[in-house]
JSON list of C-alpha atoms in Angstrom, two decimals:
[
{"chain": "A", "resi": 27, "resn": "ILE", "atom": "CA", "xyz": [-26.67, -14.51, -84.95]},
{"chain": "A", "resi": 28, "resn": "PRO", "atom": "CA", "xyz": [-24.84, -18.02, -85.99]},
{"chain": "A", "resi": 29, "resn": "VAL", "atom": "CA", "xyz": [-27.03, -20.72, -87.37]},
{"chain": "A", "resi": 30, "resn": "GLN", "atom": "CA", "xyz": [-25.22, -23.97, -88.20]},
{"chain": "A", "resi": 31, "resn": "LEU", "atom": "CA", "xyz": [-26.59, -25.58, -91.42]},
{"chain": "A", "resi": 32, "resn": "ALA", "atom": "CA", "xyz": [-25.56, -28.79, -92.80]},
{"chain": "A", "resi": 33, "resn": "ASP", "atom": "CA", "xyz": [-27.05, -31.66, -95.28]},
{"chain": "A", "resi": 34, "resn": "LYS", "atom": "CA", "xyz": [-25.91, -34.79, -95.84]},
{"chain": "A", "resi": 35, "resn": "ASP", "atom": "CA", "xyz": [-28.30, -35.40, -99.41]},
{"chain": "A", "resi": 36, "resn": "SER", "atom": "CA", "xyz": [-27.37, -31.80, -101.03]},
{"chain": "A", "resi": 37, "resn": "THR", "atom": "CA", "xyz": [-25.13, -28.82, -100.94]},
{"chain": "A", "resi": 38, "resn": "VAL", "atom": "CA", "xyz": [-26.90, -25.77, -99.28]},
{"chain": "A", "resi": 39, "resn": "ASP", "atom": "CA", "xyz": [-26.41, -22.13, -99.22]},
{"chain": "A", "resi": 40, "resn": "CYS", "atom": "CA", "xyz": [-26.82, -19.81, -96.28]},
{"chain": "A", "resi": 41, "resn": "SER", "atom": "CA", "xyz": [-28.88, -16.94, -98.67]},
{"chain": "A", "resi": 42, "resn": "THR", "atom": "CA", "xyz": [-30.91, -19.46, -100.92]},
{"chain": "A", "resi": 43, "resn": "SER", "atom": "CA", "xyz": [-31.67, -21.84, -97.95]},
{"chain": "A", "resi": 44, "resn": "VAL", "atom": "CA", "xyz": [-32.42, -19.74, -95.13]},
{"chain": "A", "resi": 45, "resn": "SER", "atom": "CA", "xyz": [-34.92, -17.66, -94.82]},
{"chain": "A", "resi": 46, "resn": "VAL", "atom": "CA", "xyz": [-36.17, -15.22, -91.71]},
{"chain": "A", "resi": 47, "resn": "LEU", "atom": "CA", "xyz": [-39.67, -14.25, -90.54]},
{"chain": "A", "resi": 48, "resn": "SER", "atom": "CA", "xyz": [-40.62, -11.36, -88.38]},
{"chain": "A", "resi": 49, "resn": "SER", "atom": "CA", "xyz": [-44.03, -11.51, -86.44]},
{"chain": "A", "resi": 50, "resn": "ASN", "atom": "CA", "xyz": [-43.85, -7.91, -85.46]},
{"chain": "A", "resi": 51, "resn": "LYS", "atom": "CA", "xyz": [-43.07, -6.37, -88.85]},
{"chain": "A", "resi": 52, "resn": "GLN", "atom": "CA", "xyz": [-43.20, -2.61, -87.26]},
{"chain": "A", "resi": 53, "resn": "LEU", "atom": "CA", "xyz": [-40.61, -3.41, -84.92]},
{"chain": "A", "resi": 54, "resn": "LEU", "atom": "CA", "xyz": [-38.47, -5.61, -87.27]},
{"chain": "A", "resi": 55, "resn": "PRO", "atom": "CA", "xyz": [-39.31, -5.44, -90.99]},
{"chain": "A", "resi": 56, "resn": "GLU", "atom": "CA", "xyz": [-37.90, -8.05, -93.15]},
{"chain": "A", "resi": 57, "resn": "SER", "atom": "CA", "xyz": [-36.24, -5.75, -94.87]},
{"chain": "A", "resi": 58, "resn": "ASN", "atom": "CA", "xyz": [-34.01, -5.11, -91.91]},
{"chain": "A", "resi": 59, "resn": "ILE", "atom": "CA", "xyz": [-33.22, -9.27, -91.96]},
{"chain": "A", "resi": 60, "resn": "THR", "atom": "CA", "xyz": [-30.26, -10.21, -93.62]},
{"chain": "A", "resi": 61, "resn": "VAL", "atom": "CA", "xyz": [-28.70, -14.00, -93.93]},
{"chain": "A", "resi": 62, "resn": "GLY", "atom": "CA", "xyz": [-25.20, -14.49, -95.01]},
{"chain": "A", "resi": 63, "resn": "GLY", "atom": "CA", "xyz": [-22.13, -16.57, -94.23]},
{"chain": "A", "resi": 64, "resn": "GLU", "atom": "CA", "xyz": [-21.06, -19.82, -96.01]},
{"chain": "A", "resi": 65, "resn": "ALA", "atom": "CA", "xyz": [-22.81, -23.52, -94.76]},
{"chain": "A", "resi": 66, "resn": "PRO", "atom": "CA", "xyz": [-22.36, -24.33, -92.56]},
{"chain": "A", "resi": 67, "resn": "ASP", "atom": "CA", "xyz": [-21.74, -21.21, -90.71]},
{"chain": "A", "resi": 68, "resn": "CYS", "atom": "CA", "xyz": [-24.48, -19.01, -91.18]},
{"chain": "A", "resi": 69, "resn": "ARG", "atom": "CA", "xyz": [-25.00, -15.60, -89.71]},
{"chain": "A", "resi": 70, "resn": "ILE", "atom": "CA", "xyz": [-28.26, -13.72, -89.14]},
{"chain": "A", "resi": 71, "resn": "SER", "atom": "CA", "xyz": [-28.45, -10.06, -88.85]},
{"chain": "A", "resi": 72, "resn": "LEU", "atom": "CA", "xyz": [-31.66, -8.25, -87.11]},
{"chain": "A", "resi": 73, "resn": "VAL", "atom": "CA", "xyz": [-31.92, -4.40, -87.09]},
{"chain": "A", "resi": 74, "resn": "PRO", "atom": "CA", "xyz": [-34.82, -3.13, -85.25]},
{"chain": "A", "resi": 75, "resn": "GLN", "atom": "CA", "xyz": [-36.86, 0.03, -86.73]},
{"chain": "A", "resi": 76, "resn": "ASP", "atom": "CA", "xyz": [-35.14, 3.38, -85.14]},
{"chain": "A", "resi": 77, "resn": "ASN", "atom": "CA", "xyz": [-37.11, 4.32, -81.96]},
{"chain": "A", "resi": 78, "resn": "TRP", "atom": "CA", "xyz": [-39.20, 1.31, -81.79]},
{"chain": "A", "resi": 79, "resn": "THR", "atom": "CA", "xyz": [-39.54, -1.02, -78.70]},
{"chain": "A", "resi": 80, "resn": "GLY", "atom": "CA", "xyz": [-41.00, -4.32, -78.30]},
{"chain": "A", "resi": 81, "resn": "THR", "atom": "CA", "xyz": [-40.94, -8.04, -78.70]},
{"chain": "A", "resi": 82, "resn": "SER", "atom": "CA", "xyz": [-41.25, -10.05, -82.28]},
{"chain": "A", "resi": 83, "resn": "THR", "atom": "CA", "xyz": [-41.08, -13.66, -82.91]},
{"chain": "A", "resi": 84, "resn": "VAL", "atom": "CA", "xyz": [-38.50, -14.48, -85.41]},
{"chain": "A", "resi": 85, "resn": "SER", "atom": "CA", "xyz": [-38.62, -17.87, -87.31]},
{"chain": "A", "resi": 86, "resn": "VAL", "atom": "CA", "xyz": [-35.84, -19.11, -89.19]},
{"chain": "A", "resi": 87, "resn": "VAL", "atom": "CA", "xyz": [-36.94, -21.56, -91.85]},
{"chain": "A", "resi": 88, "resn": "ALA", "atom": "CA", "xyz": [-34.05, -23.79, -93.35]},
{"chain": "A", "resi": 89, "resn": "SER", "atom": "CA", "xyz": [-34.73, -25.95, -96.69]},
{"chain": "A", "resi": 90, "resn": "ASP", "atom": "CA", "xyz": [-33.00, -28.23, -98.94]},
{"chain": "A", "resi": 91, "resn": "GLY", "atom": "CA", "xyz": [-35.98, -27.83, -101.31]},
{"chain": "A", "resi": 92, "resn": "SER", "atom": "CA", "xyz": [-37.73, -31.23, -100.34]},
{"chain": "A", "resi": 93, "resn": "LEU", "atom": "CA", "xyz": [-36.96, -30.92, -96.34]},
{"chain": "A", "resi": 94, "resn": "THR", "atom": "CA", "xyz": [-37.85, -27.87, -94.36]},
{"chain": "A", "resi": 95, "resn": "ILE", "atom": "CA", "xyz": [-37.05, -27.24, -90.59]},
{"chain": "A", "resi": 96, "resn": "THR", "atom": "CA", "xyz": [-38.30, -24.01, -88.57]},
{"chain": "A", "resi": 97, "resn": "SER", "atom": "CA", "xyz": [-37.27, -22.95, -85.43]},
{"chain": "A", "resi": 98, "resn": "ALA", "atom": "CA", "xyz": [-37.74, -19.79, -83.53]},
{"chain": "A", "resi": 99, "resn": "PHE", "atom": "CA", "xyz": [-36.91, -17.54, -80.99]},
{"chain": "A", "resi": 100, "resn": "ARG", "atom": "CA", "xyz": [-38.03, -14.34, -79.33]},
{"chain": "A", "resi": 101, "resn": "PHE", "atom": "CA", "xyz": [-36.44, -10.83, -80.17]},
{"chain": "A", "resi": 102, "resn": "VAL", "atom": "CA", "xyz": [-36.60, -8.37, -77.83]},
{"chain": "A", "resi": 103, "resn": "VAL", "atom": "CA", "xyz": [-35.63, -4.68, -77.86]},
{"chain": "A", "resi": 104, "resn": "ALA", "atom": "CA", "xyz": [-36.02, -2.63, -74.64]},
{"chain": "A", "resi": 105, "resn": "PRO", "atom": "CA", "xyz": [-36.76, 0.87, -74.07]},
{"chain": "A", "resi": 106, "resn": "THR", "atom": "CA", "xyz": [-33.95, 3.21, -73.11]},
{"chain": "A", "resi": 107, "resn": "ILE", "atom": "CA", "xyz": [-33.26, 6.66, -71.27]},
{"chain": "A", "resi": 108, "resn": "SER", "atom": "CA", "xyz": [-30.63, 8.39, -71.96]},
{"chain": "A", "resi": 109, "resn": "ASP", "atom": "CA", "xyz": [-27.69, 9.37, -69.49]},
{"chain": "A", "resi": 110, "resn": "ILE", "atom": "CA", "xyz": [-28.66, 12.53, -67.23]},
{"chain": "A", "resi": 111, "resn": "PRO", "atom": "CA", "xyz": [-25.82, 14.56, -65.70]},
{"chain": "A", "resi": 112, "resn": "ASP", "atom": "CA", "xyz": [-25.40, 15.15, -61.88]},
{"chain": "A", "resi": 113, "resn": "GLN", "atom": "CA", "xyz": [-27.72, 17.91, -61.06]},
{"chain": "A", "resi": 114, "resn": "ALA", "atom": "CA", "xyz": [-27.12, 20.27, -58.06]},
{"chain": "A", "resi": 115, "resn": "THR", "atom": "CA", "xyz": [-29.58, 23.34, -56.86]},
{"chain": "A", "resi": 116, "resn": "SER", "atom": "CA", "xyz": [-29.34, 25.46, -53.77]},
{"chain": "A", "resi": 117, "resn": "GLU", "atom": "CA", "xyz": [-31.90, 25.37, -50.90]},
{"chain": "A", "resi": 118, "resn": "ASP", "atom": "CA", "xyz": [-35.60, 26.12, -52.21]},
{"chain": "A", "resi": 119, "resn": "VAL", "atom": "CA", "xyz": [-34.45, 26.44, -55.89]},
{"chain": "A", "resi": 120, "resn": "PRO", "atom": "CA", "xyz": [-36.01, 23.90, -57.71]},
{"chain": "A", "resi": 121, "resn": "LEU", "atom": "CA", "xyz": [-34.25, 21.88, -60.84]},
{"chain": "A", "resi": 122, "resn": "GLN", "atom": "CA", "xyz": [-36.31, 22.60, -64.29]},
{"chain": "A", "resi": 123, "resn": "GLY", "atom": "CA", "xyz": [-35.83, 21.40, -67.92]},
{"chain": "A", "resi": 124, "resn": "ILE", "atom": "CA", "xyz": [-33.26, 19.01, -67.41]},
{"chain": "A", "resi": 125, "resn": "ALA", "atom": "CA", "xyz": [-33.40, 17.37, -70.94]},
{"chain": "A", "resi": 126, "resn": "PHE", "atom": "CA", "xyz": [-33.13, 13.52, -71.50]},
{"chain": "A", "resi": 127, "resn": "ASN", "atom": "CA", "xyz": [-34.30, 11.00, -74.27]},
{"chain": "A", "resi": 128, "resn": "THR", "atom": "CA", "xyz": [-36.24, 8.03, -74.69]},
{"chain": "A", "resi": 129, "resn": "SER", "atom": "CA", "xyz": [-36.13, 5.34, -77.09]},
{"chain": "A", "resi": 130, "resn": "GLY", "atom": "CA", "xyz": [-39.41, 3.55, -78.10]},
{"chain": "A", "resi": 131, "resn": "ALA", "atom": "CA", "xyz": [-41.98, 5.57, -80.57]},
{"chain": "A", "resi": 132, "resn": "GLU", "atom": "CA", "xyz": [-44.50, 4.37, -78.65]},
{"chain": "A", "resi": 133, "resn": "LEU", "atom": "CA", "xyz": [-43.38, 5.59, -75.14]},
{"chain": "A", "resi": 134, "resn": "SER", "atom": "CA", "xyz": [-45.12, 8.62, -73.26]},
{"chain": "A", "resi": 135, "resn": "CYS", "atom": "CA", "xyz": [-42.67, 10.40, -71.29]},
{"chain": "A", "resi": 136, "resn": "ALA", "atom": "CA", "xyz": [-45.10, 11.31, -68.31]},
{"chain": "A", "resi": 137, "resn": "SER", "atom": "CA", "xyz": [-46.95, 8.08, -68.26]},
{"chain": "A", "resi": 138, "resn": "SER", "atom": "CA", "xyz": [-44.18, 5.79, -69.11]},
{"chain": "A", "resi": 139, "resn": "ILE", "atom": "CA", "xyz": [-41.24, 6.80, -66.58]},
{"chain": "A", "resi": 140, "resn": "VAL", "atom": "CA", "xyz": [-41.57, 5.38, -63.02]},
{"chain": "A", "resi": 141, "resn": "VAL", "atom": "CA", "xyz": [-39.68, 8.19, -60.64]},
{"chain": "A", "resi": 142, "resn": "THR", "atom": "CA", "xyz": [-38.23, 6.97, -57.01]},
{"chain": "A", "resi": 143, "resn": "SER", "atom": "CA", "xyz": [-36.26, 8.77, -54.82]},
{"chain": "A", "resi": 144, "resn": "THR", "atom": "CA", "xyz": [-33.68, 7.61, -52.01]},
{"chain": "A", "resi": 145, "resn": "ASN", "atom": "CA", "xyz": [-34.50, 10.81, -49.87]},
{"chain": "A", "resi": 146, "resn": "SER", "atom": "CA", "xyz": [-38.37, 11.58, -49.67]},
{"chain": "A", "resi": 147, "resn": "ALA", "atom": "CA", "xyz": [-37.95, 13.80, -46.60]},
{"chain": "A", "resi": 148, "resn": "LEU", "atom": "CA", "xyz": [-35.67, 16.30, -48.98]},
{"chain": "A", "resi": 149, "resn": "LEU", "atom": "CA", "xyz": [-37.38, 14.99, -52.70]},
{"chain": "A", "resi": 150, "resn": "PRO", "atom": "CA", "xyz": [-40.22, 13.01, -52.61]},
{"chain": "A", "resi": 151, "resn": "ALA", "atom": "CA", "xyz": [-40.90, 11.05, -55.98]},
{"chain": "A", "resi": 152, "resn": "GLU", "atom": "CA", "xyz": [-44.12, 13.15, -56.42]},
{"chain": "A", "resi": 153, "resn": "ASN", "atom": "CA", "xyz": [-42.55, 16.10, -56.67]},
{"chain": "A", "resi": 154, "resn": "VAL", "atom": "CA", "xyz": [-40.29, 15.18, -59.91]},
{"chain": "A", "resi": 155, "resn": "LYS", "atom": "CA", "xyz": [-42.21, 15.75, -62.80]},
{"chain": "A", "resi": 156, "resn": "ILE", "atom": "CA", "xyz": [-41.65, 14.34, -66.32]},
{"chain": "A", "resi": 157, "resn": "GLU", "atom": "CA", "xyz": [-42.81, 16.11, -69.49]},
{"chain": "A", "resi": 158, "resn": "GLY", "atom": "CA", "xyz": [-42.46, 15.89, -72.89]},
{"chain": "A", "resi": 159, "resn": "THR", "atom": "CA", "xyz": [-42.77, 13.69, -75.94]},
{"chain": "A", "resi": 160, "resn": "THR", "atom": "CA", "xyz": [-40.82, 10.98, -76.76]},
{"chain": "A", "resi": 161, "resn": "PRO", "atom": "CA", "xyz": [-38.07, 10.85, -77.63]},
{"chain": "A", "resi": 162, "resn": "ASN", "atom": "CA", "xyz": [-37.62, 14.38, -76.05]},
{"chain": "A", "resi": 163, "resn": "CYS", "atom": "CA", "xyz": [-38.34, 14.28, -72.45]},
{"chain": "A", "resi": 164, "resn": "THR", "atom": "CA", "xyz": [-37.46, 16.88, -69.57]},
{"chain": "A", "resi": 165, "resn": "LEU", "atom": "CA", "xyz": [-37.43, 16.53, -65.76]},
{"chain": "A", "resi": 166, "resn": "SER", "atom": "CA", "xyz": [-38.25, 19.16, -63.05]},
{"chain": "A", "resi": 167, "resn": "ALA", "atom": "CA", "xyz": [-37.50, 18.63, -59.57]},
{"chain": "A", "resi": 168, "resn": "ALA", "atom": "CA", "xyz": [-39.04, 20.55, -56.19]},
{"chain": "A", "resi": 169, "resn": "PRO", "atom": "CA", "xyz": [-37.16, 19.74, -53.25]},
{"chain": "A", "resi": 170, "resn": "VAL", "atom": "CA", "xyz": [-39.08, 20.03, -49.98]},
{"chain": "A", "resi": 171, "resn": "ALA", "atom": "CA", "xyz": [-38.72, 23.29, -48.51]},
{"chain": "A", "resi": 172, "resn": "ASN", "atom": "CA", "xyz": [-36.10, 24.62, -45.84]},
{"chain": "A", "resi": 173, "resn": "GLN", "atom": "CA", "xyz": [-34.41, 20.96, -46.59]},
{"chain": "A", "resi": 174, "resn": "SER", "atom": "CA", "xyz": [-30.81, 20.12, -47.64]},
{"chain": "A", "resi": 175, "resn": "GLY", "atom": "CA", "xyz": [-28.64, 17.10, -48.29]},
{"chain": "A", "resi": 176, "resn": "SER", "atom": "CA", "xyz": [-28.89, 14.64, -51.55]},
{"chain": "A", "resi": 177, "resn": "SER", "atom": "CA", "xyz": [-31.43, 12.16, -52.92]},
{"chain": "A", "resi": 178, "resn": "THR", "atom": "CA", "xyz": [-30.74, 9.45, -55.79]},
{"chain": "A", "resi": 179, "resn": "VAL", "atom": "CA", "xyz": [-33.57, 9.84, -58.31]},
{"chain": "A", "resi": 180, "resn": "THR", "atom": "CA", "xyz": [-34.16, 6.45, -60.43]},
{"chain": "A", "resi": 181, "resn": "LEU", "atom": "CA", "xyz": [-36.08, 6.86, -63.67]},
{"chain": "A", "resi": 182, "resn": "THR", "atom": "CA", "xyz": [-37.54, 3.37, -64.83]},
{"chain": "A", "resi": 183, "resn": "VAL", "atom": "CA", "xyz": [-39.30, 2.87, -67.96]},
{"chain": "A", "resi": 184, "resn": "ALA", "atom": "CA", "xyz": [-42.50, 1.17, -66.91]},
{"chain": "A", "resi": 185, "resn": "TRP", "atom": "CA", "xyz": [-42.28, -1.67, -69.77]},
{"chain": "A", "resi": 186, "resn": "ALA", "atom": "CA", "xyz": [-41.98, -5.29, -69.55]},
{"chain": "A", "resi": 187, "resn": "VAL", "atom": "CA", "xyz": [-39.85, -6.09, -66.39]},
{"chain": "A", "resi": 188, "resn": "PRO", "atom": "CA", "xyz": [-38.93, -2.53, -65.20]},
{"chain": "A", "resi": 189, "resn": "LYS", "atom": "CA", "xyz": [-35.11, -1.86, -64.33]},
{"chain": "A", "resi": 190, "resn": "PRO", "atom": "CA", "xyz": [-33.49, 1.22, -63.60]},
{"chain": "A", "resi": 191, "resn": "LEU", "atom": "CA", "xyz": [-32.12, 2.72, -66.63]},
{"chain": "A", "resi": 192, "resn": "SER", "atom": "CA", "xyz": [-31.05, 6.21, -65.71]},
{"chain": "A", "resi": 193, "resn": "ILE", "atom": "CA", "xyz": [-30.21, 7.85, -62.41]},
{"chain": "A", "resi": 194, "resn": "VAL", "atom": "CA", "xyz": [-30.10, 11.78, -61.61]},
{"chain": "A", "resi": 195, "resn": "TYR", "atom": "CA", "xyz": [-28.00, 13.00, -58.34]},
{"chain": "A", "resi": 196, "resn": "VAL", "atom": "CA", "xyz": [-29.83, 16.17, -56.81]},
{"chain": "A", "resi": 197, "resn": "ASN", "atom": "CA", "xyz": [-27.92, 17.54, -54.44]},
{"chain": "A", "resi": 198, "resn": "VAL", "atom": "CA", "xyz": [-29.72, 20.19, -52.62]},
{"chain": "A", "resi": 199, "resn": "SER", "atom": "CA", "xyz": [-27.19, 22.42, -50.24]},
{"chain": "A", "resi": 200, "resn": "MET", "atom": "CA", "xyz": [-27.97, 25.10, -47.55]},
{"chain": "A", "resi": 201, "resn": "PRO", "atom": "CA", "xyz": [-26.56, 28.31, -48.27]},
{"chain": "A", "resi": 202, "resn": "GLU", "atom": "CA", "xyz": [-24.02, 29.81, -45.64]},
{"chain": "A", "resi": 203, "resn": "LYS", "atom": "CA", "xyz": [-25.54, 32.53, -43.14]},
{"chain": "A", "resi": 204, "resn": "VAL", "atom": "CA", "xyz": [-23.80, 35.67, -43.64]},
{"chain": "A", "resi": 205, "resn": "GLY", "atom": "CA", "xyz": [-23.44, 38.07, -40.28]}
]
């Protein structure tokens, strides 16, 4: 994050004249914040803790020894879902144990993920089950009996402003009749 730092009355140094504080030390510990560069072009690096999601108010404090100025902004680390490859199955055969990962140590696979389906006549959202313990989740999908076609299943992490993060395509095809 670029920060402009200039003082007409004294010489300022990025590493000694700028400090950065985090309101959420579990998400963004201050040991994961570095300040570098040469004034007036300072840079701040923020590295969140692995497997944590959430928000932190980050306060940037600049001082020349006699005057201090503070500016704050919101730092957001949103949860993610890993990619899930397209899936296919035969009629009346459920899909089971499709593995995927989520970020965010505080997320529960079953209760934090919302499922939608574009074809509820073939695969109602309630027939898609999410199980496991983060970060290791699994998906199982049971199509309606005697149905064929395709459906796009969207998994959304129910956090802050939900948005689609991963899509599973479930294609259920009817086998050919013999004889």
